[in-house]
PDB file of C-alpha atoms and ligand atoms in Angstrom:
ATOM      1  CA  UNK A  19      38.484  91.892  81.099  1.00 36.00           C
ATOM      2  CA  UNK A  20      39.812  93.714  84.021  1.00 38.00           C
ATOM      3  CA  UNK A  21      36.897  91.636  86.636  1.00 38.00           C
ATOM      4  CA  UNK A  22      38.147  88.346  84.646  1.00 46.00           C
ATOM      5  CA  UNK A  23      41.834  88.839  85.533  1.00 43.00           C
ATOM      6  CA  UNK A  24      40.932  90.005  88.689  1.00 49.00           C
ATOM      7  CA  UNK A  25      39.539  86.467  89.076  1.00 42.00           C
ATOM      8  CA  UNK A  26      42.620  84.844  87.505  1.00 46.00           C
ATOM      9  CA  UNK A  27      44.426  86.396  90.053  1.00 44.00           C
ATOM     10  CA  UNK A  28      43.222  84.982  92.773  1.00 40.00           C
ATOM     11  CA  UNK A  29      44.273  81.744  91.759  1.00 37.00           C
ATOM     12  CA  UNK A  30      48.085  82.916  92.354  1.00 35.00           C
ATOM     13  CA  UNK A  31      47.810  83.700  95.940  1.00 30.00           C
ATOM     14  CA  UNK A  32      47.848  79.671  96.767  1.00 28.00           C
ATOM     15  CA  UNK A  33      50.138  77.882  98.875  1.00 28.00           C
ATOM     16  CA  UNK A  34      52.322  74.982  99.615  1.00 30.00           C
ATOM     17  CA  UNK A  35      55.106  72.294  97.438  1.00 33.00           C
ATOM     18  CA  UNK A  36      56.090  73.311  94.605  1.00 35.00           C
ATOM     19  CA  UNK A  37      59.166  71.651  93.361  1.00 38.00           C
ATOM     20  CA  UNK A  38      61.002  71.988  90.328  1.00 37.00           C
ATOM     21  CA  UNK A  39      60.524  69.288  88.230  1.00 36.00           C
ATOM     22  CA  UNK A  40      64.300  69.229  87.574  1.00 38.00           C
ATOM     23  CA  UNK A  41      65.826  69.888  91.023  1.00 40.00           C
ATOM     24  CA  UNK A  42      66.075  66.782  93.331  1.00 33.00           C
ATOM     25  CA  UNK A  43      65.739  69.066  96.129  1.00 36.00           C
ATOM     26  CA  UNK A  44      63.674  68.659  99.122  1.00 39.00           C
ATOM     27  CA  UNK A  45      59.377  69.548  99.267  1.00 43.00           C
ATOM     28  CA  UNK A  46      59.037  72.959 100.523  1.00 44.00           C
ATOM     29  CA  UNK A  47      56.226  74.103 102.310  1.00 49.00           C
ATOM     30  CA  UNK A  48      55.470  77.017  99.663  1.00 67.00           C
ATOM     31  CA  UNK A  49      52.713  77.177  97.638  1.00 81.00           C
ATOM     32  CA  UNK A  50      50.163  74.109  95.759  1.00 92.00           C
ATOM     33  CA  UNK A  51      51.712  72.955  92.313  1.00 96.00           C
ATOM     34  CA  UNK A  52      50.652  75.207  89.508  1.00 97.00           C
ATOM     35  CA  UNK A  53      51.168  73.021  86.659  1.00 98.00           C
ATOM     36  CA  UNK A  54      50.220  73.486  82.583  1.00 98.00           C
ATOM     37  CA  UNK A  55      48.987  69.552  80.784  1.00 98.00           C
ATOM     38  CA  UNK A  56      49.974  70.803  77.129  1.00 98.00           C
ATOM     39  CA  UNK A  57      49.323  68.257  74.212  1.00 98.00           C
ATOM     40  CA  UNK A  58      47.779  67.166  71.209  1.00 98.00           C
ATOM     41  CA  UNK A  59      43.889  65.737  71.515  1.00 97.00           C
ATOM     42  CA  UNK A  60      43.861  61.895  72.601  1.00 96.00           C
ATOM     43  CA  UNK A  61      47.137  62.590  74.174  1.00 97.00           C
ATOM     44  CA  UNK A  62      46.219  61.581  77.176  1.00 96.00           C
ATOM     45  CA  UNK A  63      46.437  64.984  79.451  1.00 97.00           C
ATOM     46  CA  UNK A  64      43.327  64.428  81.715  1.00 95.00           C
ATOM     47  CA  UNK A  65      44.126  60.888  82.738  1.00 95.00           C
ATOM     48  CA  UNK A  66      47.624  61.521  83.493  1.00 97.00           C
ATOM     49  CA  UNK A  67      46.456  65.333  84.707  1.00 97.00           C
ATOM     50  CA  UNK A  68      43.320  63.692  87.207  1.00 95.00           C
ATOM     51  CA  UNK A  69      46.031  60.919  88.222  1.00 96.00           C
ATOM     52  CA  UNK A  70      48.930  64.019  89.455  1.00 97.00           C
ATOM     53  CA  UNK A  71      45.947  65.897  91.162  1.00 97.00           C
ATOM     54  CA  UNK A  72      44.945  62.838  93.135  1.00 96.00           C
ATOM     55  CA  UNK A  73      48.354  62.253  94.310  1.00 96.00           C
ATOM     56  CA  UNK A  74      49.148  66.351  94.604  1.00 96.00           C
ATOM     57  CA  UNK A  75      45.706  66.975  96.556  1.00 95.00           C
ATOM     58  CA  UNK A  76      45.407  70.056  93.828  1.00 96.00           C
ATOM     59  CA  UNK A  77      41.777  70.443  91.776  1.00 96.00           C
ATOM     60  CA  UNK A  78      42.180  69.221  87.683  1.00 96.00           C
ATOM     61  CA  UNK A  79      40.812  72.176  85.895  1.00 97.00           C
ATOM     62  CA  UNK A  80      40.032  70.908  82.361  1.00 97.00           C
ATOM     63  CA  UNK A  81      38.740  73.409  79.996  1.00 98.00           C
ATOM     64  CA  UNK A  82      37.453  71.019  78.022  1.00 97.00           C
ATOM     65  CA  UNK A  83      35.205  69.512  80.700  1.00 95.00           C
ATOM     66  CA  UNK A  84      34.122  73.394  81.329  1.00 96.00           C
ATOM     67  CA  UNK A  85      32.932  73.715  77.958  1.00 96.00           C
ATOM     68  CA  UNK A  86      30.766  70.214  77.959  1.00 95.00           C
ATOM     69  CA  UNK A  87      29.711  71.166  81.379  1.00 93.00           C
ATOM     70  CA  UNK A  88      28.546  74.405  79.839  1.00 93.00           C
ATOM     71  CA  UNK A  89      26.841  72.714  76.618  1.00 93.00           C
ATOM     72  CA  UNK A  90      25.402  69.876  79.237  1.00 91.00           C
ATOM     73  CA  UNK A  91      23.539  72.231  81.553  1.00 90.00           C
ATOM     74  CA  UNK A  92      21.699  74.697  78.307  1.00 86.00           C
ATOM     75  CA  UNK A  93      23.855  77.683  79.744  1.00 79.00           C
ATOM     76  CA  UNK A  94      23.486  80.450  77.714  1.00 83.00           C
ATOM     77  CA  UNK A  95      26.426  79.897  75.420  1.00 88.00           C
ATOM     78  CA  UNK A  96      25.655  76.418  74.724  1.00 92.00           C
ATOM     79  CA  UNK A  97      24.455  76.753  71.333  1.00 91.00           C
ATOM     80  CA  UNK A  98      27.589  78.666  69.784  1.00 91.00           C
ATOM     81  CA  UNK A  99      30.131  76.456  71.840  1.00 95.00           C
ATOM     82  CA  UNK A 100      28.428  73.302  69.876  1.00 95.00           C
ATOM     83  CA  UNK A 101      28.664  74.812  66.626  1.00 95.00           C
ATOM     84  CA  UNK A 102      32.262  75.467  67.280  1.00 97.00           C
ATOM     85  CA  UNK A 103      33.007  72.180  69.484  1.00 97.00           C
ATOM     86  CA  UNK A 104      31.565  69.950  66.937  1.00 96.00           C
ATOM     87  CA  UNK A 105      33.421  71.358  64.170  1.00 97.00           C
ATOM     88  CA  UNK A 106      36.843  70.852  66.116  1.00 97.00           C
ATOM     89  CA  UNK A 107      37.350  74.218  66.222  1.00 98.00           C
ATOM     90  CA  UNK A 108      38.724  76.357  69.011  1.00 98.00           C
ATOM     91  CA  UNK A 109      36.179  78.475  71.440  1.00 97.00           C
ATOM     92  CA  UNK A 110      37.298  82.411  71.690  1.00 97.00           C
ATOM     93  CA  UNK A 111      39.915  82.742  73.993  1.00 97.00           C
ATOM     94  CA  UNK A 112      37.207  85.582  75.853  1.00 96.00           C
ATOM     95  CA  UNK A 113      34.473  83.056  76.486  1.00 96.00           C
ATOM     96  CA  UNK A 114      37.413  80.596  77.477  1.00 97.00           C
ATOM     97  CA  UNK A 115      38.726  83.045  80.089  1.00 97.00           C
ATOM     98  CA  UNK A 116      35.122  83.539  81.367  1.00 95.00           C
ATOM     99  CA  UNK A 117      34.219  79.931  81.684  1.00 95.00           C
ATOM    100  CA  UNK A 118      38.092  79.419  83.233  1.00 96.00           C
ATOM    101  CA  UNK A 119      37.535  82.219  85.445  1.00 95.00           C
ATOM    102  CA  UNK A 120      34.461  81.140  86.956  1.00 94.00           C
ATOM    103  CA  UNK A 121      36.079  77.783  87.314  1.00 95.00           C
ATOM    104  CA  UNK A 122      39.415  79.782  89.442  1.00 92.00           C
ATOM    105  CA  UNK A 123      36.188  81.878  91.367  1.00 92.00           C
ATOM    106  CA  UNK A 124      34.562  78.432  92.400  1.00 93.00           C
ATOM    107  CA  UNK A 125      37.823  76.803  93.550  1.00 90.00           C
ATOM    108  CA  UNK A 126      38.503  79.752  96.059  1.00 88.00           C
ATOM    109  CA  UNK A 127      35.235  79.908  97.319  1.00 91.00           C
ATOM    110  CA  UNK A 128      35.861  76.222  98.676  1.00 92.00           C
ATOM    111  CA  UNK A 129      38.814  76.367  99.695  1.00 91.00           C
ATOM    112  CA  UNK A 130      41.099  75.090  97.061  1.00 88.00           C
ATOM    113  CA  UNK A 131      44.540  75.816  96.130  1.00 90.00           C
ATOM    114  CA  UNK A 132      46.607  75.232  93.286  1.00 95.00           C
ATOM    115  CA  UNK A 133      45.700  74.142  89.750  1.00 97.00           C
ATOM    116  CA  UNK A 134      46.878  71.637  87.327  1.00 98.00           C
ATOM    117  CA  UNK A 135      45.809  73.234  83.993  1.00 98.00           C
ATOM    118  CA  UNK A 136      44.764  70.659  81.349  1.00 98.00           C
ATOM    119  CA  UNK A 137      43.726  71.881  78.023  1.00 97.00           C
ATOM    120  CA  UNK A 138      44.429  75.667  78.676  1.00 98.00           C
ATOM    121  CA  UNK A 139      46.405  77.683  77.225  1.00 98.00           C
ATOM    122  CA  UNK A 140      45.584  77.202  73.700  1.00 98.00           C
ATOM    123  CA  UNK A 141      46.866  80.058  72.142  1.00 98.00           C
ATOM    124  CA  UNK A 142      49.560  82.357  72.724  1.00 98.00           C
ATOM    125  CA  UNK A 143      47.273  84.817  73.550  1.00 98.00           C
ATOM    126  CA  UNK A 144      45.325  82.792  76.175  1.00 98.00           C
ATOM    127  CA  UNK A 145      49.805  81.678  77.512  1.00 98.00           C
ATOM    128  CA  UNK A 146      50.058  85.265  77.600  1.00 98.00           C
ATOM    129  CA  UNK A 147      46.898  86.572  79.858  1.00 97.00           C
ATOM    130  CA  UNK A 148      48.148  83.468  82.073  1.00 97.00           C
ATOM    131  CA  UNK A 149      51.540  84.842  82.573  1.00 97.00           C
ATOM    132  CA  UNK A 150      50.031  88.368  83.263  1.00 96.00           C
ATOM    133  CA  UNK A 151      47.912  86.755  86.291  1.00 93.00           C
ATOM    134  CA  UNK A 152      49.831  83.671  88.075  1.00 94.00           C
ATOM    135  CA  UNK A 153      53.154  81.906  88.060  1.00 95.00           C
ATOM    136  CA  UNK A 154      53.072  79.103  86.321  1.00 97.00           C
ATOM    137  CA  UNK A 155      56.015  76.519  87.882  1.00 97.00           C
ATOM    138  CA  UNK A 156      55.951  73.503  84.890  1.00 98.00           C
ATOM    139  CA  UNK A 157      54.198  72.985  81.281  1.00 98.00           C
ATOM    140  CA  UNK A 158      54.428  68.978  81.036  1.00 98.00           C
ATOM    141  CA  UNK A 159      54.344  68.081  77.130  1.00 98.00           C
ATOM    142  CA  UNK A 160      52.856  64.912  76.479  1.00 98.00           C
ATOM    143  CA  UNK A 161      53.473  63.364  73.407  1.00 97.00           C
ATOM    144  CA  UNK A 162      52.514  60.884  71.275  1.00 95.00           C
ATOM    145  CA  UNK A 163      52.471  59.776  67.357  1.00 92.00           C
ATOM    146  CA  UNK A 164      49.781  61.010  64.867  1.00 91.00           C
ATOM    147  CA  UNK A 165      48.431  57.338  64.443  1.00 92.00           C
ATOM    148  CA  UNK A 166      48.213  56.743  68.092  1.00 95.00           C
ATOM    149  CA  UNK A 167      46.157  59.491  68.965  1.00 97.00           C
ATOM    150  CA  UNK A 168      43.717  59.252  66.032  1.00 97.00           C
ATOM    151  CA  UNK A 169      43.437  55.922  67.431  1.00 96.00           C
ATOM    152  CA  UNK A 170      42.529  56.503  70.744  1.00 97.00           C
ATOM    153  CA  UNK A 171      40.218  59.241  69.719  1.00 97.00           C
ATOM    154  CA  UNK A 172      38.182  57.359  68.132  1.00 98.00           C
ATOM    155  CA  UNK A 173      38.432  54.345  70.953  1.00 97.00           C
ATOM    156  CA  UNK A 174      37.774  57.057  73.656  1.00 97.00           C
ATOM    157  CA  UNK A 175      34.641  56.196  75.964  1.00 97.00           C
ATOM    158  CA  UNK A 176      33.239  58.198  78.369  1.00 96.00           C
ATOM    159  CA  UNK A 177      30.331  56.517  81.430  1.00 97.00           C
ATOM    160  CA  UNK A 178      27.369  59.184  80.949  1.00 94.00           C
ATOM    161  CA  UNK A 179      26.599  58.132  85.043  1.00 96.00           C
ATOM    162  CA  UNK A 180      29.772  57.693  86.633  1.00 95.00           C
ATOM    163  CA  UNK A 181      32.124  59.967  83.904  1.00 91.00           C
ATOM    164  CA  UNK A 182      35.054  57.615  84.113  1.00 92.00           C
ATOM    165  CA  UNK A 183      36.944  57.888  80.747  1.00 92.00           C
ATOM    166  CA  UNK A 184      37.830  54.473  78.892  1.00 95.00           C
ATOM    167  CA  UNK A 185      39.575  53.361  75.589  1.00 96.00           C
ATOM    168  CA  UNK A 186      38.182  50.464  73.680  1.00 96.00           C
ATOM    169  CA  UNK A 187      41.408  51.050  71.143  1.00 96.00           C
ATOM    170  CA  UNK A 188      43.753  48.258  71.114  1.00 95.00           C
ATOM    171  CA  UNK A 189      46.795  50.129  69.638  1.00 95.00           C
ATOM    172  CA  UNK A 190      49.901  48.186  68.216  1.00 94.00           C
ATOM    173  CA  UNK A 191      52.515  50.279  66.001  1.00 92.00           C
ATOM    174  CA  UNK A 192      55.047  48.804  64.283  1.00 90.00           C
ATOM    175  CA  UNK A 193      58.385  50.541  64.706  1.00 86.00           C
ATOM    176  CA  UNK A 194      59.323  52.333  61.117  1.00 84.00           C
ATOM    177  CA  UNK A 195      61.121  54.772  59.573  1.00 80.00           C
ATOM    178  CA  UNK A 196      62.796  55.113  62.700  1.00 80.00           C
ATOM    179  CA  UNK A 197      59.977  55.968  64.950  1.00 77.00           C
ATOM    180  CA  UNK A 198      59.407  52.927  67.447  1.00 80.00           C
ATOM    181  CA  UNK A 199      57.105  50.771  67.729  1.00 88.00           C
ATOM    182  CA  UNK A 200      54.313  51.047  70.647  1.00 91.00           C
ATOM    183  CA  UNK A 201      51.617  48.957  72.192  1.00 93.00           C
ATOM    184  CA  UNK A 202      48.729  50.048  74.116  1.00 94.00           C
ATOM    185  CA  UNK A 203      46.280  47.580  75.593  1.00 94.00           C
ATOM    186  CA  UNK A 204      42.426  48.706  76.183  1.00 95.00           C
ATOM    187  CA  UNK A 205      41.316  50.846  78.963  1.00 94.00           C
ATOM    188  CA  UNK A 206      37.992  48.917  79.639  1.00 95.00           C
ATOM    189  CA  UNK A 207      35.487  49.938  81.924  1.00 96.00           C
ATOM    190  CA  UNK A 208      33.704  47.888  85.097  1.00 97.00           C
ATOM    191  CA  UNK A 209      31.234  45.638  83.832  1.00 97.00           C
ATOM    192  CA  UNK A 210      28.305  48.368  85.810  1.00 97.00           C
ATOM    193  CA  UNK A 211      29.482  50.851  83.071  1.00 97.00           C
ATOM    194  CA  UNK A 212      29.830  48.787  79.815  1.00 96.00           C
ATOM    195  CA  UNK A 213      25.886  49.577  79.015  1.00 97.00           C
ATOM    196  CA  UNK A 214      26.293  52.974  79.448  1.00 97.00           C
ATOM    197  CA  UNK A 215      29.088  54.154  77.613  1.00 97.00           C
ATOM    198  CA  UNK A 216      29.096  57.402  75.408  1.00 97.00           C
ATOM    199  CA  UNK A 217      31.569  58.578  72.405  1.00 97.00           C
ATOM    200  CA  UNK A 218      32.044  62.253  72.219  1.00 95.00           C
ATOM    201  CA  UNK A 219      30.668  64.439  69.212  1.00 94.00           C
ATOM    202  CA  UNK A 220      33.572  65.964  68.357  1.00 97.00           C
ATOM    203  CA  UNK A 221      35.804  62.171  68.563  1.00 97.00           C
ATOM    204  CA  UNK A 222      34.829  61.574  64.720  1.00 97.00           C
ATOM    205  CA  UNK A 223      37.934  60.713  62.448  1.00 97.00           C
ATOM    206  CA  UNK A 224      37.221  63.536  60.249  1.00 97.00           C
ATOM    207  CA  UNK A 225      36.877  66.260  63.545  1.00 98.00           C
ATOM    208  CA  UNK A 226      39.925  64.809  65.022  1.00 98.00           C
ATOM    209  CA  UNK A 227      41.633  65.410  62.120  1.00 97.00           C
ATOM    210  CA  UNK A 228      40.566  69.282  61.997  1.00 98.00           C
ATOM    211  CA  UNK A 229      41.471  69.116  65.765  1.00 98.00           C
ATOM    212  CA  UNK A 230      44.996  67.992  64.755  1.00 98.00           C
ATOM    213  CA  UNK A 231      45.253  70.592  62.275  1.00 98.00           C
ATOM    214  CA  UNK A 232      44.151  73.267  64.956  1.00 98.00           C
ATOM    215  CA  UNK A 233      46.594  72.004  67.423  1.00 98.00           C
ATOM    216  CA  UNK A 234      49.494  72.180  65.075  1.00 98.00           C
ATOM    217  CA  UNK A 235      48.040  75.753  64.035  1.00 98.00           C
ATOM    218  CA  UNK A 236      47.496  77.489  66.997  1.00 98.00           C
ATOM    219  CA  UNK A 237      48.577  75.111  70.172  1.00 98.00           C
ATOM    220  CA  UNK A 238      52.014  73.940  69.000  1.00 98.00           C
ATOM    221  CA  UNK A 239      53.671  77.859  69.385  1.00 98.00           C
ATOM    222  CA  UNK A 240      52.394  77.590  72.655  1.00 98.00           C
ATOM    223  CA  UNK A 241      55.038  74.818  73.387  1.00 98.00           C
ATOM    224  CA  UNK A 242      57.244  77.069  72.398  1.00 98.00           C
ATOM    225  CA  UNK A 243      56.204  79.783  74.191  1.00 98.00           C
ATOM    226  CA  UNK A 244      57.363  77.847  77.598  1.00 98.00           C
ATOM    227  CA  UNK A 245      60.239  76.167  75.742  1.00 98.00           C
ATOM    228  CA  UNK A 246      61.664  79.518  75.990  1.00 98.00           C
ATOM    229  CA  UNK A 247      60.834  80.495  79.349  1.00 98.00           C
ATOM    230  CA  UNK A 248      62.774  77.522  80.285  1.00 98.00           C
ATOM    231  CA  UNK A 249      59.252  75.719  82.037  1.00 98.00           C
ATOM    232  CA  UNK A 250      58.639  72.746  79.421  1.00 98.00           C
ATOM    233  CA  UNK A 251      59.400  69.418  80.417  1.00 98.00           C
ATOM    234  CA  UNK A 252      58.750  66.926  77.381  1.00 98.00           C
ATOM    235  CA  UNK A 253      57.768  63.479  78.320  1.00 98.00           C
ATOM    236  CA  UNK A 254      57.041  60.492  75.394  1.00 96.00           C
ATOM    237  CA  UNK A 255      54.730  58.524  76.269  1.00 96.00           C
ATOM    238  CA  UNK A 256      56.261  55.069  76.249  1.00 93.00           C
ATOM    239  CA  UNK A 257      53.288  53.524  75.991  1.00 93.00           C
ATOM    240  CA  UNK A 258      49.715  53.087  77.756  1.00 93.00           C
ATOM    241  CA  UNK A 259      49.125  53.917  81.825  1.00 94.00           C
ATOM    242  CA  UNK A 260      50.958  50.805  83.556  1.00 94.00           C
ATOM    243  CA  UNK A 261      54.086  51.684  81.215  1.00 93.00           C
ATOM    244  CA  UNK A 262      53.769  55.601  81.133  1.00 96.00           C
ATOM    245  CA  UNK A 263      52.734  56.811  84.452  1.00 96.00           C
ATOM    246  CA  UNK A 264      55.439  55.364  86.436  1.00 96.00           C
ATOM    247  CA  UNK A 265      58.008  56.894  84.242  1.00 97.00           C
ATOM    248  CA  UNK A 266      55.998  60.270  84.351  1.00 97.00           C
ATOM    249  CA  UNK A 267      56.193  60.790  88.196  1.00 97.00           C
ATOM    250  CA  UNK A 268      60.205  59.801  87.825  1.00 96.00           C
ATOM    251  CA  UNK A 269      60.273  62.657  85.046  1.00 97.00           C
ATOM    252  CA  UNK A 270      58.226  64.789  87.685  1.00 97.00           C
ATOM    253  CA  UNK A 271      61.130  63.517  90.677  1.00 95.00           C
ATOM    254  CA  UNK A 272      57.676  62.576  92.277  1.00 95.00           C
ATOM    255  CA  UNK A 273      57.874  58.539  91.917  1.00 89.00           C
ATOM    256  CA  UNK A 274      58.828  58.273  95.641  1.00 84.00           C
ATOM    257  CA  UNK A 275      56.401  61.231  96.800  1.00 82.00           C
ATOM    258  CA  UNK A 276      53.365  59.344  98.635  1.00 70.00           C
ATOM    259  CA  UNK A 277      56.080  57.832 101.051  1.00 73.00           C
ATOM    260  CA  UNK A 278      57.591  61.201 101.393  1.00 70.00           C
ATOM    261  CA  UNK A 279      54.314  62.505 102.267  1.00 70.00           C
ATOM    262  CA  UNK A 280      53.498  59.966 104.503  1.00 64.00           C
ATOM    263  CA  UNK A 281      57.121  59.638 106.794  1.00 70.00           C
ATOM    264  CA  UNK A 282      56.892  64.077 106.822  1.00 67.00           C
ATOM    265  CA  UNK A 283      53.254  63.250 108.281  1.00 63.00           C
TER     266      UNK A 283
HETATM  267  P1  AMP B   6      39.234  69.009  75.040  1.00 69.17           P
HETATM  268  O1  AMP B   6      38.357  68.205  75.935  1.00 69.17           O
HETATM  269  O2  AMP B   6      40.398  69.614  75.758  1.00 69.17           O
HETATM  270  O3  AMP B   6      39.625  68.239  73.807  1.00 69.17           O
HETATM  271  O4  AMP B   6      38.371  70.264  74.537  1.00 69.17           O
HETATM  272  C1  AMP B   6      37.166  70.078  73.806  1.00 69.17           C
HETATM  273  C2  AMP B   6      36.863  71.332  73.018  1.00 69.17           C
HETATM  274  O5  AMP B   6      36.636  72.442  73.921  1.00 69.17           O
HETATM  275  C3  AMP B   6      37.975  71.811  72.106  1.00 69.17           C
HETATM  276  O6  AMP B   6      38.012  71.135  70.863  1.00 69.17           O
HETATM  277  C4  AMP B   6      37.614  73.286  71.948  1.00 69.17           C
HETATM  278  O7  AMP B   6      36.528  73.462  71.090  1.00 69.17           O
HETATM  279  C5  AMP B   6      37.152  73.642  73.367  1.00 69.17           C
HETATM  280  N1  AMP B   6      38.268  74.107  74.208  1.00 69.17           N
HETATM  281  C6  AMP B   6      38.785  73.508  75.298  1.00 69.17           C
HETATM  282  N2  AMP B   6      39.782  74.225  75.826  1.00 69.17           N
HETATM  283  C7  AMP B   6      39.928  75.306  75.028  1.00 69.17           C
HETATM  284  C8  AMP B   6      40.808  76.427  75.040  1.00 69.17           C
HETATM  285  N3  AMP B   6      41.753  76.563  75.984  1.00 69.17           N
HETATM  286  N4  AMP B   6      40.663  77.361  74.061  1.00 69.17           N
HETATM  287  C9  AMP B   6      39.711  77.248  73.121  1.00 69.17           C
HETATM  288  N5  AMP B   6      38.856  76.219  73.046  1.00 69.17           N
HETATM  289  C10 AMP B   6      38.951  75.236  73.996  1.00 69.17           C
END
């Protein structure tokens, strides 16, 4: 455990803007953003996650992807982490830690600074080894009703050449019981992809649902975790991308960063 934080560590010893998301100060030239995606599965958190990085200049680390990546390539864990994947169920937070670690190990050796965590932590235990390595600035919750995100889990497409992610899920809620109403429109792919599109195991309704379950179970007291330390900004999703990620980088005071960037360059 002790080589594994060691490797955490490193990731804390970044630098450059960090801002905080409340403070309309400002960029500082201190350290690269290290930011925490939290929310339920089908929420959303590696499109809106990918999107931040690409503006931010910071690497996505999605644990998720580490564990398919791991599966895809016949590593040596790859039969236990489908059991478990497939089942909806969580990985151990040690093999999590390893693959994450590796992940933090990689990014130095190139060169890379900063993180925008998506997917990780899980557990309090996994939000507590973080907070014994690194700083963590802001946990953005993203949230979204039950139906919606069944919905798009089940609509979520994935190019096996090119990766990009897509939704085939035309979602259209009708306000009730005082929750409001929300439309999403498709997230189709480029024509070049359409004939190779994949669904991922584990985006069945009934693994969702276990998903779900485990989120509430074991994710949710994570939110709370950072709700107390003061770091979690909450963000409901008003609706699909064009609606939701303009609003995002105003919750973020980043909606007028690129011509920041660009008049301090
Ligand atoms: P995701 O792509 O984030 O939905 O993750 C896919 C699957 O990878 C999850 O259902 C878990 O089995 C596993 N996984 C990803 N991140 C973690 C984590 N931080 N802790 C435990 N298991 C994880």
């Amino acid at each position: 455990m002790a080589a594994i934080i060691r490797l955490i560590k490193r990731g804390s010893s970044v630098s450059y803007a960090a801002r905080s998301f409340s403070s309309h100060a400002p960029l500082r030239k201190e350290r690269n953003v290290q930011w925490v995606f939290l929310g339920c599965p089908g929420v959303g958190k590696g499109t809106y996650a990918s999107r931040l990085c690409s503006l931010l200049g910071v690497p996505h680390i999605a644990t998720g992807d580490l564990v398919r990546h791991e599966l895809s390539s016949n590593g040596p864990l790859a039969s236990q982490l489908s059991e478990i994947v497939n089942q909806g169920k969580l990985v151990s937070d040690e093999i999590i830690i390893s693959l994450l670690s590796k992940r933090l190990a990689d990014e130095e050796a190139k060169g890379e600074s900063g993180f925008i965590l998506d997917g990780f932590p899980r557990t309090i235990k996994q939000a507590e080894i973080l907070e014994g390595v690194t700083d963590i600035d802001l946990v953005v919750n993203l949230k979204l009703q039950e139906e919606a995100l069944l919905a798009k889990c089940l609509g979520r497409r994935i190019c096996n050449q090119c990766g990009g992610n897509f939704n085939v899920a035309s979602i259209n809620i009708k306000g009730e019981n005082g929750l409001p109403g929300m439309v999403m429109a498709p997230l189709l792919p480029p024509a070049h992809c359409m004939s190779k599109l994949v669904t991922r195991a584990d985006d069945t309704e009934t693994v969702v649902k276990e998903r779900l379950r485990i989120y509430n179970e074991k994710s949710r007291p994570v939110e709370e975790f950072y709700r107390s330390r003061g770091k979690l900004l909450e963000f409901d999703l008003p609706g699909g991308i064009p609606e939701s990620w303009p609003k995002l980088l105003q919750a973020l005071n980043l909606d007028d960063y690129e011509e920041k960037q660009s008049a301090a360059a």
